[in-house]
Amino acid sequence: MAVAGLYRRVLPSPPAIEFSSPEGKQLFTEALAGGTAEGFFKLISYYQTQSEPAYCGLATLAMVLNALAIDPGRTWKGPWRWFDDSMLDCCEPLEKIKSQGITFGKVACLAVCNGAQVEPFRTDQSSIEDFRERVVSCTSSEDCHLIVSYNRAVFKQTGSGHFSPIGGYHAGKDMVLILDVARFKYPPHWVPLSLLWDAMNTIDKATGHCRGFMVMSKLQKATSVLYTMSCKHENWNVVAKYLTEDLPLLLTSKNLKDVNDVLCVVFRSAPSSLRDFIKWIAEVRRQDDGSTILSEEEKGRVALKEEVLKQIRETELFKNVTGYLGFERSLCESEAPLGYTDSLADSAANVCCQGAGLLTGKIRLLNGCGKDIKLLNSVCKEPVTVVSGTVTTDGTEQMVDMLIPSSETKPSCLCDFDQNSCSGIPPSIGDGLTVLIFALPQYTWLGLKEEKLQAEMKGLTSADCLPTLLQEEDVCLTGSAFATAALFPQG
């Protein structure tokens, strides 16, 4: 039997004033004249309706990311790069969001992971005066936007927790314009700022924390090109807590004599899920056109990754990390430290499977994967290592290529792949752990009892003497997922 369902809701007014009503239009006209609706036009250009009842946080974020003109670096449909709420799953599985919604901290995490600069504030960390100042600042500019997390019930609306962006502010009436992303339910509307504060100053039962607001702008520095920190796996907050809180205390409690002792504590005491926390960013493409030549754009991106990889391997820290890993392997030949593998075939096949899933939009429904390592011609002198994967998804095969950045570093005990299959050494355990150590805050080493060792660790991990490209990689990682996780450990 067909179910009639629901067609919209009547907007409770008061306290809200519908945007398209005569009074709503007057408020907008006056706000525009007062200079506090400057961000409205960018937001309205990318206004979207959430595609699922629980996707309000994702739709709000996609809308703001597009309004800030942030390039997602991956395709949406066809050749087009564009943010859609169905693409935002790096911090939480979409199936979980679809059934449970998303928390304030995870939205902040998603924003950071996708190239935005985020300033998040829960109401117990701010004040209504500070909120009003932020609203005025954001609505007076096209370069930043404000997202609010609030309880609808305060506005006499149905439902509870909700996310939406702010599109304008009327100083005379002290009202804000909420561009509600649940357009199937309520239209955009004006509400008193003080009432919105009350709606934010409520407890989210899922986390036990207050709701709040976040200011988003475009990250002025380049995003990480080779490595990223992921808060997608289940224990991401455990790893973040270990790196930012537990590790500094642990180093204080030990009598350590040299760098190898320090690395031993860092990696042996780490949660097993540390290996899932830092990932190298793969370049995955469809095989639809059958091309065996890299495009100029692809060649440029791979070359940039290779330069970062080369710079990592030229650091003294990398030499210390690889030395430590070699020592660990000499103690236990049968098991790689932290469960890592440097097998190009295995790691690349895994990424190919993920890449094919991303390209087909069904990353969680993969049934099988094949792999084949080969060389692909490029306009430059040397060919590029490519892993070709065949993925079967719901009976349909998808062919993909993954381009492997490599470095001509001499092989070591860390490399157990077929040397004849590659033009160089791809990202390995040592590279990833080196970048992770670089990304740790400098206060991590303050507890070391030996002053000479403390100075040595600070020198090894300081970004001041690094090449500009590697500095930018380090800065992006330092401000990425685990920084957000440390700020919001419970979501």
Coordinates of C-alpha atoms in Angstrom, one line a residue:
M1 CA 0.0 0.0 0.0
A2 CA 1.4 3.4 -0.9
V3 CA 2.1 5.8 1.9
A4 CA 1.2 9.4 1.4
G5 CA 4.2 10.7 3.4
L6 CA 4.7 14.4 4.3
Y7 CA 4.7 17.5 2.2
R8 CA 6.7 20.2 4.0
R9 CA 5.9 21.7 7.4
V10 CA 4.3 25.0 8.3
L11 CA 7.1 27.2 9.7
P12 CA 6.2 28.2 13.3
S13 CA 6.0 32.0 13.2
P14 CA 6.7 33.5 15.6
P15 CA 9.5 33.1 16.4
A16 CA 10.7 32.6 12.8
I17 CA 10.0 34.9 9.9
E18 CA 10.0 33.2 6.4
F19 CA 12.6 34.6 4.1
S20 CA 10.2 35.0 1.2
S21 CA 7.5 36.8 3.2
P22 CA 7.1 40.6 2.9
E23 CA 8.7 41.1 6.3
G24 CA 11.5 38.6 5.5
K25 CA 12.2 40.5 2.2
Q26 CA 12.3 43.8 4.1
L27 CA 14.8 42.4 6.7
F28 CA 17.0 41.1 3.9
T29 CA 16.9 44.5 2.0
E30 CA 17.9 46.3 5.2
A31 CA 20.6 43.8 6.1
L32 CA 22.1 44.1 2.5
A33 CA 22.1 47.9 2.8
G34 CA 23.8 47.5 6.2
G35 CA 26.6 45.3 4.7
T36 CA 25.7 42.2 6.7
A37 CA 24.5 40.0 3.9
E38 CA 27.7 40.0 1.8
G39 CA 28.2 36.3 2.1
F40 CA 24.6 35.5 1.1
F41 CA 25.1 35.5 -2.7
K42 CA 28.0 33.0 -2.6
L43 CA 26.0 30.7 -0.3
I44 CA 22.8 31.0 -2.3
S45 CA 24.7 30.1 -5.5
Y46 CA 25.5 26.7 -4.0
Y47 CA 22.4 26.2 -1.9
Q48 CA 21.4 22.6 -1.8
T49 CA 18.9 20.4 -0.1
Q50 CA 20.2 17.5 2.0
S51 CA 19.9 14.3 0.0
E52 CA 19.0 12.2 3.1
P53 CA 17.0 13.1 6.2
A54 CA 20.1 12.8 8.4
Y55 CA 22.5 14.6 6.0
C56 CA 22.0 18.1 7.3
G57 CA 25.6 18.4 8.5
L58 CA 27.0 17.0 5.2
A59 CA 24.8 19.2 3.0
T60 CA 25.7 22.3 5.0
L61 CA 29.4 21.5 4.7
A62 CA 29.2 20.8 1.0
M63 CA 27.4 24.0 0.4
V64 CA 30.0 26.1 2.3
L65 CA 33.0 24.3 0.8
N66 CA 31.6 25.1 -2.7
A67 CA 30.9 28.7 -1.7
L68 CA 34.5 29.0 -0.6
A69 CA 35.6 27.7 -4.0
I70 CA 37.7 24.9 -2.4
D71 CA 38.7 22.3 -5.0
P72 CA 37.8 18.8 -3.7
G73 CA 40.6 17.3 -5.8
R74 CA 38.3 14.4 -6.8
T75 CA 35.5 14.0 -9.3
W76 CA 31.8 14.1 -8.4
K77 CA 30.3 12.9 -11.7
G78 CA 31.9 12.6 -15.1
P79 CA 35.0 14.9 -15.2
W80 CA 33.6 17.4 -12.7
R81 CA 35.2 18.1 -9.4
W82 CA 32.5 19.3 -7.0
F83 CA 31.4 18.8 -3.4
D84 CA 28.3 16.8 -2.8
D85 CA 27.1 15.5 0.5
S86 CA 27.5 11.9 -0.7
M87 CA 31.3 12.5 -1.0
L88 CA 31.9 13.5 2.6
D89 CA 32.8 10.2 4.3
C90 CA 36.4 10.6 5.3
C91 CA 35.6 10.9 9.1
E92 CA 32.5 8.8 9.4
P93 CA 30.9 6.1 7.2
L94 CA 27.9 7.4 5.2
E95 CA 25.7 4.5 6.3
K96 CA 26.3 5.4 9.9
I97 CA 25.5 9.0 9.2
K98 CA 22.4 8.1 7.3
S99 CA 21.0 6.2 10.4
Q100 CA 22.5 8.3 13.2
G101 CA 23.3 11.7 11.9
I102 CA 26.7 13.4 12.5
T103 CA 28.2 15.1 15.5
F104 CA 29.6 18.6 15.8
G105 CA 33.2 17.4 16.1
K106 CA 32.9 15.1 13.1
V107 CA 31.6 18.0 10.9
A108 CA 34.6 20.0 12.0
C109 CA 36.9 17.1 11.2
L110 CA 35.3 16.7 7.7
A111 CA 35.8 20.4 7.0
V112 CA 39.5 20.2 7.9
C113 CA 40.0 17.0 5.9
N114 CA 38.5 18.7 2.8
G115 CA 40.7 21.8 2.8
A116 CA 38.9 24.3 5.0
Q117 CA 40.2 26.4 7.9
V118 CA 37.9 25.9 10.8
E119 CA 37.4 27.7 14.1
P120 CA 34.9 25.6 16.1
F121 CA 33.2 26.9 19.3
R122 CA 30.9 25.1 21.6
T123 CA 28.6 27.4 23.6
D124 CA 30.4 26.5 26.8
Q125 CA 33.6 27.8 25.2
S126 CA 32.1 31.0 24.0
S127 CA 29.5 33.7 24.8
I128 CA 26.5 35.2 23.0
E129 CA 28.6 38.5 22.6
D130 CA 31.4 36.6 20.9
F131 CA 28.9 34.7 18.7
R132 CA 27.3 38.0 17.6
E133 CA 30.7 39.4 16.7
R134 CA 31.5 36.3 14.6
V135 CA 28.1 36.5 12.9
V136 CA 28.7 40.2 12.0
S137 CA 32.2 39.4 10.8
C138 CA 31.2 36.5 8.6
T139 CA 28.1 38.1 7.1
S140 CA 30.1 41.2 6.2
S141 CA 32.5 39.1 4.1
E142 CA 32.5 36.7 1.2
D143 CA 35.7 35.0 2.5
C144 CA 34.2 33.1 5.5
H145 CA 30.9 31.5 6.5
L146 CA 29.3 30.4 9.7
I147 CA 27.7 27.1 10.4
V148 CA 25.4 26.6 13.4
S149 CA 24.5 23.4 15.2
Y150 CA 21.3 23.8 17.2
N151 CA 18.1 22.2 18.5
R152 CA 15.1 22.9 16.4
A153 CA 12.7 22.5 19.3
V154 CA 13.7 25.9 20.7
F155 CA 12.1 27.4 17.5
K156 CA 8.9 25.3 18.0
Q157 CA 10.0 23.3 14.9
T158 CA 9.8 19.5 14.6
G159 CA 12.9 17.5 15.1
S160 CA 15.9 18.0 17.3
G161 CA 19.6 18.5 16.3
H162 CA 20.2 20.3 13.0
F163 CA 23.0 22.0 11.0
S164 CA 22.6 24.9 8.6
P165 CA 24.7 27.9 7.5
I166 CA 24.0 31.6 8.3
G167 CA 23.2 33.7 5.3
G168 CA 22.8 37.2 6.8
Y169 CA 22.3 39.4 9.9
H170 CA 20.0 42.3 10.6
A171 CA 21.7 44.5 13.2
G172 CA 18.6 46.6 14.0
K173 CA 16.4 43.6 14.9
D174 CA 19.3 41.4 16.0
M175 CA 18.1 38.6 13.8
V176 CA 20.0 36.0 11.7
L177 CA 19.0 34.3 8.4
I178 CA 19.2 30.5 8.6
L179 CA 19.6 28.9 5.1
D180 CA 17.9 25.7 6.2
V181 CA 19.3 22.8 4.1
A182 CA 16.2 20.7 4.9
R183 CA 14.3 22.6 2.3
F184 CA 11.8 19.8 1.9
K185 CA 10.7 20.7 5.5
Y186 CA 11.2 24.4 6.2
P187 CA 12.2 27.3 3.9
P188 CA 15.0 29.8 4.8
H189 CA 14.0 31.9 7.7
W190 CA 15.0 34.7 10.1
V191 CA 15.2 34.1 13.9
P192 CA 16.3 36.2 16.8
L193 CA 20.1 35.8 17.4
S194 CA 19.5 35.4 21.2
L195 CA 17.0 32.5 20.5
L196 CA 19.5 30.9 18.2
W197 CA 22.1 31.0 20.9
D198 CA 19.6 29.3 23.2
A199 CA 19.1 26.6 20.6
M200 CA 22.8 26.1 20.3
N201 CA 23.3 26.1 24.1
T202 CA 21.7 22.7 24.4
I203 CA 23.2 19.2 25.0
D204 CA 23.7 16.8 22.2
K205 CA 22.6 13.4 23.7
A206 CA 24.9 11.5 21.4
T207 CA 28.1 13.1 22.9
G208 CA 27.0 14.7 26.1
H209 CA 28.5 18.0 24.9
C210 CA 27.0 21.4 24.0
R211 CA 26.3 22.3 20.5
G212 CA 27.7 25.4 19.0
F213 CA 29.0 27.1 15.8
M214 CA 32.0 27.1 13.6
V215 CA 33.6 29.7 11.3
M216 CA 34.9 28.3 8.0
S217 CA 37.3 29.9 5.5
K218 CA 39.5 28.7 2.7
L219 CA 42.9 27.4 3.9
Q220 CA 45.4 29.8 2.4
K221 CA 48.2 27.3 2.4
A222 CA 48.2 24.4 -0.1
T223 CA 46.6 21.2 1.2
S224 CA 48.7 18.1 1.8
V225 CA 49.8 16.5 -1.5
L226 CA 51.3 13.2 -0.4
Y227 CA 50.0 12.3 3.1
T228 CA 46.9 12.9 5.1
M229 CA 45.7 12.1 8.6
S230 CA 42.5 10.1 8.6
C231 CA 39.8 10.2 11.4
K232 CA 37.7 7.7 9.5
H233 CA 38.6 4.6 11.4
E234 CA 36.8 3.8 14.6
N235 CA 39.6 4.5 17.0
W236 CA 40.8 7.8 15.5
N237 CA 40.2 9.7 18.7
V238 CA 42.2 7.1 20.7
V239 CA 45.2 7.7 18.4
A240 CA 44.8 11.5 18.6
K241 CA 44.7 11.4 22.4
Y242 CA 47.8 9.2 22.5
L243 CA 49.7 11.6 20.2
T244 CA 48.7 14.8 21.8
E245 CA 48.2 13.9 25.5
D246 CA 49.6 10.5 26.5
L247 CA 52.9 10.6 24.5
P248 CA 54.3 13.8 26.1
L249 CA 53.5 12.3 29.6
L250 CA 55.0 9.0 28.7
L251 CA 58.3 10.6 27.5
T252 CA 58.4 12.5 30.8
S253 CA 58.3 9.2 32.8
K254 CA 61.1 7.5 31.0
N255 CA 64.9 7.7 31.3
L256 CA 65.8 7.9 27.6
K257 CA 69.3 8.2 26.3
D258 CA 69.1 8.7 22.6
V259 CA 66.8 9.2 19.6
N260 CA 66.4 5.5 19.0
D261 CA 65.1 5.2 22.6
V262 CA 62.6 8.0 21.9
L263 CA 61.3 6.4 18.7
C264 CA 61.0 3.1 20.5
V265 CA 58.7 4.6 23.1
V266 CA 56.7 6.5 20.5
F267 CA 56.0 3.5 18.3
R268 CA 55.9 0.6 20.7
S269 CA 53.5 2.3 23.0
A270 CA 51.2 3.5 20.2
P271 CA 47.7 2.0 19.7
S272 CA 47.6 -0.6 17.0
S273 CA 45.3 1.7 15.0
L274 CA 48.1 4.2 14.5
R275 CA 48.8 2.5 11.1
D276 CA 45.3 3.6 10.0
F277 CA 45.9 7.2 11.1
I278 CA 48.3 8.4 8.4
K279 CA 47.7 7.6 4.7
W280 CA 49.4 8.5 1.5
I281 CA 47.2 10.0 -1.0
A282 CA 46.8 7.9 -4.1
E283 CA 46.2 9.2 -7.6
V284 CA 43.5 7.0 -9.0
R285 CA 41.9 7.2 -12.4
R286 CA 39.5 5.3 -14.6
Q287 CA 40.7 3.3 -17.6
D288 CA 37.7 4.4 -19.6
D289 CA 39.7 6.1 -22.4
G290 CA 42.4 3.4 -22.5
S291 CA 45.1 6.0 -22.6
T292 CA 48.7 5.0 -21.9
I293 CA 50.0 8.5 -21.7
L294 CA 49.8 10.7 -18.6
S295 CA 48.1 14.1 -19.1
E296 CA 50.0 17.3 -18.1
E297 CA 47.8 17.6 -15.0
E298 CA 48.5 14.1 -13.9
K299 CA 52.2 14.4 -14.6
G300 CA 52.3 17.6 -12.5
R301 CA 50.6 16.0 -9.5
V302 CA 52.7 12.9 -9.5
A303 CA 55.9 15.0 -9.9
L304 CA 54.8 17.1 -6.9
K305 CA 54.2 14.0 -4.8
E306 CA 57.6 12.6 -5.9
E307 CA 59.4 15.9 -4.9
V308 CA 57.7 15.7 -1.4
L309 CA 58.8 12.1 -1.1
K310 CA 62.4 13.0 -2.1
Q311 CA 62.5 15.8 0.5
I312 CA 61.2 13.6 3.2
R313 CA 64.0 11.0 2.5
E314 CA 66.7 13.7 2.6
T315 CA 65.9 14.6 6.2
E316 CA 67.9 13.5 9.2
L317 CA 64.7 12.4 10.9
F318 CA 64.0 9.9 8.1
K319 CA 67.4 8.4 8.6
N320 CA 66.7 7.9 12.3
V321 CA 63.2 6.5 11.7
T322 CA 64.4 4.0 9.1
G323 CA 67.3 3.0 11.3
Y324 CA 64.9 2.3 14.1
L325 CA 62.6 0.3 11.8
G326 CA 65.6 -1.7 10.6
F327 CA 66.5 -2.5 14.2
E328 CA 62.9 -3.6 14.9
R329 CA 62.9 -5.9 11.9
S330 CA 66.2 -7.5 13.0
L331 CA 64.4 -8.5 16.2
C332 CA 61.3 -9.9 14.5
E333 CA 61.7 -10.8 10.8
S334 CA 58.2 -12.3 10.5
E335 CA 56.3 -9.2 11.4
A336 CA 56.5 -5.6 10.3
P337 CA 56.4 -2.9 13.0
L338 CA 52.9 -1.6 13.8
G339 CA 51.5 -4.1 11.3
Y340 CA 52.7 -2.2 8.2
T341 CA 53.7 -3.7 4.9
D342 CA 55.8 -2.2 2.3
S343 CA 54.7 -4.7 -0.4
L344 CA 53.8 -2.5 -3.4
A345 CA 51.5 -5.2 -4.8
D346 CA 49.5 -5.6 -1.6
S347 CA 49.3 -1.9 -0.6
A348 CA 48.6 -0.7 -4.1
A349 CA 45.9 -3.3 -4.7
N350 CA 44.2 -2.2 -1.5
V351 CA 44.2 1.4 -2.6
C352 CA 43.1 0.4 -6.1
C353 CA 40.1 -1.3 -4.6
Q354 CA 39.3 1.9 -2.6
G355 CA 39.8 4.1 -5.6
A356 CA 37.5 2.1 -7.8
G357 CA 34.9 2.2 -5.1
L358 CA 35.2 6.0 -4.9
L359 CA 34.9 6.3 -8.7
T360 CA 31.8 4.1 -8.8
G361 CA 30.3 5.6 -5.7
K362 CA 30.1 2.3 -3.9
I363 CA 33.1 2.1 -1.8
R364 CA 31.4 -0.1 0.8
L365 CA 30.0 -2.7 -1.6
L366 CA 33.2 -4.1 -3.1
N367 CA 33.1 -7.8 -3.8
G368 CA 36.5 -8.5 -5.4
C369 CA 39.7 -7.0 -6.6
G370 CA 42.5 -7.9 -9.0
K371 CA 45.8 -6.2 -9.5
D372 CA 48.6 -5.8 -12.1
I373 CA 51.8 -3.7 -11.7
K374 CA 53.1 -2.0 -14.9
L375 CA 54.9 1.0 -16.2
L376 CA 53.0 3.9 -17.9
N377 CA 54.5 6.2 -20.5
S378 CA 54.8 9.9 -19.7
V379 CA 56.0 13.0 -21.5
C380 CA 58.9 13.1 -19.1
K381 CA 62.0 10.9 -19.5
E382 CA 61.2 8.2 -17.0
P383 CA 58.0 6.0 -17.1
V384 CA 55.7 6.1 -14.1
T385 CA 54.8 3.1 -12.0
V386 CA 51.1 2.2 -12.3
V387 CA 49.0 -0.4 -10.5
S388 CA 46.0 -1.5 -12.5
G389 CA 43.0 -2.9 -10.6
T390 CA 39.8 -4.7 -11.6
V391 CA 37.0 -4.4 -9.1
T392 CA 33.7 -6.2 -9.3
T393 CA 30.9 -4.3 -7.8
D394 CA 27.4 -5.8 -7.8
G395 CA 28.3 -7.8 -10.9
T396 CA 29.9 -4.8 -12.7
E397 CA 33.6 -4.5 -13.4
Q398 CA 35.5 -1.3 -13.0
M399 CA 39.0 -0.9 -14.3
V400 CA 41.2 1.7 -12.6
D401 CA 44.9 2.8 -12.6
M402 CA 46.7 4.1 -9.5
L403 CA 49.8 6.2 -10.2
I404 CA 52.6 5.5 -7.8
P405 CA 54.9 8.4 -6.8
S406 CA 58.5 7.1 -6.3
S407 CA 61.9 8.2 -5.3
E408 CA 65.3 6.9 -6.6
T409 CA 66.5 6.3 -3.1
K410 CA 68.7 3.2 -2.8
P411 CA 66.7 0.1 -1.7
S412 CA 67.0 -0.9 2.0
C413 CA 65.7 -3.5 4.3
L414 CA 62.4 -1.6 4.3
C415 CA 61.7 -2.5 0.7
D416 CA 60.5 -6.0 0.0
F417 CA 58.8 -5.5 -3.4
D418 CA 60.0 -6.6 -6.8
Q419 CA 62.7 -4.1 -7.7
N420 CA 62.2 -4.8 -11.4
S421 CA 58.6 -3.7 -11.3
C422 CA 59.3 -0.2 -10.2
S423 CA 61.2 2.9 -11.3
G424 CA 61.9 3.7 -7.6
I425 CA 60.7 3.2 -4.1
P426 CA 57.1 4.1 -3.4
P427 CA 55.8 5.7 -0.1
S428 CA 56.8 3.3 2.7
I429 CA 56.6 2.8 6.4
G430 CA 59.5 5.0 7.1
D431 CA 58.1 7.9 5.0
G432 CA 54.8 7.8 6.7
L433 CA 56.2 7.6 10.3
T434 CA 58.7 10.4 9.5
V435 CA 55.9 12.7 8.4
L436 CA 53.8 11.7 11.5
I437 CA 56.7 12.7 13.8
F438 CA 57.2 16.0 12.0
A439 CA 53.5 16.8 12.5
L440 CA 53.7 16.3 16.3
P441 CA 53.7 19.6 18.3
Q442 CA 57.0 20.7 19.6
Y443 CA 55.8 20.5 23.2
T444 CA 55.9 16.7 22.8
W445 CA 59.6 16.7 23.6
L446 CA 59.6 19.1 26.5
G447 CA 59.4 16.3 29.1
L448 CA 62.6 14.6 28.0
K449 CA 64.9 14.6 31.0
E450 CA 68.2 14.8 29.0
E451 CA 68.5 18.4 27.8
K452 CA 70.9 17.3 25.0
L453 CA 68.3 14.7 23.8
Q454 CA 65.5 17.2 24.1
A455 CA 67.4 19.7 21.9
E456 CA 68.2 17.0 19.4
M457 CA 64.6 15.9 19.1
K458 CA 63.5 19.5 18.6
G459 CA 66.2 20.0 16.0
L460 CA 65.2 16.8 14.1
T461 CA 61.5 17.7 14.1
S462 CA 61.7 21.5 13.6
A463 CA 60.1 22.6 10.3
D464 CA 62.2 25.8 10.2
C465 CA 65.0 24.3 8.1
L466 CA 62.8 22.2 5.8
P467 CA 62.3 23.0 2.1
T468 CA 59.2 25.1 1.5
L469 CA 57.2 22.3 -0.1
L470 CA 57.8 19.9 2.9
Q471 CA 57.1 22.7 5.3
E472 CA 53.6 23.1 3.7
E473 CA 53.0 19.4 3.9
D474 CA 54.0 19.4 7.6
V475 CA 51.8 22.5 8.4
C476 CA 48.8 20.9 6.6
L477 CA 49.1 17.7 8.6
T478 CA 49.7 19.5 11.9
G479 CA 46.4 21.4 11.4
S480 CA 44.4 18.4 10.1
A481 CA 42.4 15.6 11.5
F482 CA 44.2 14.8 14.8
A483 CA 44.2 18.6 15.8
T484 CA 40.4 18.5 15.4
A485 CA 40.2 15.2 17.3
A486 CA 42.2 16.6 20.1
L487 CA 39.8 19.5 20.4
F488 CA 36.7 17.3 20.2
P489 CA 37.8 13.9 21.6
Q490 CA 34.2 12.7 22.0
G491 CA 32.9 14.0 18.7

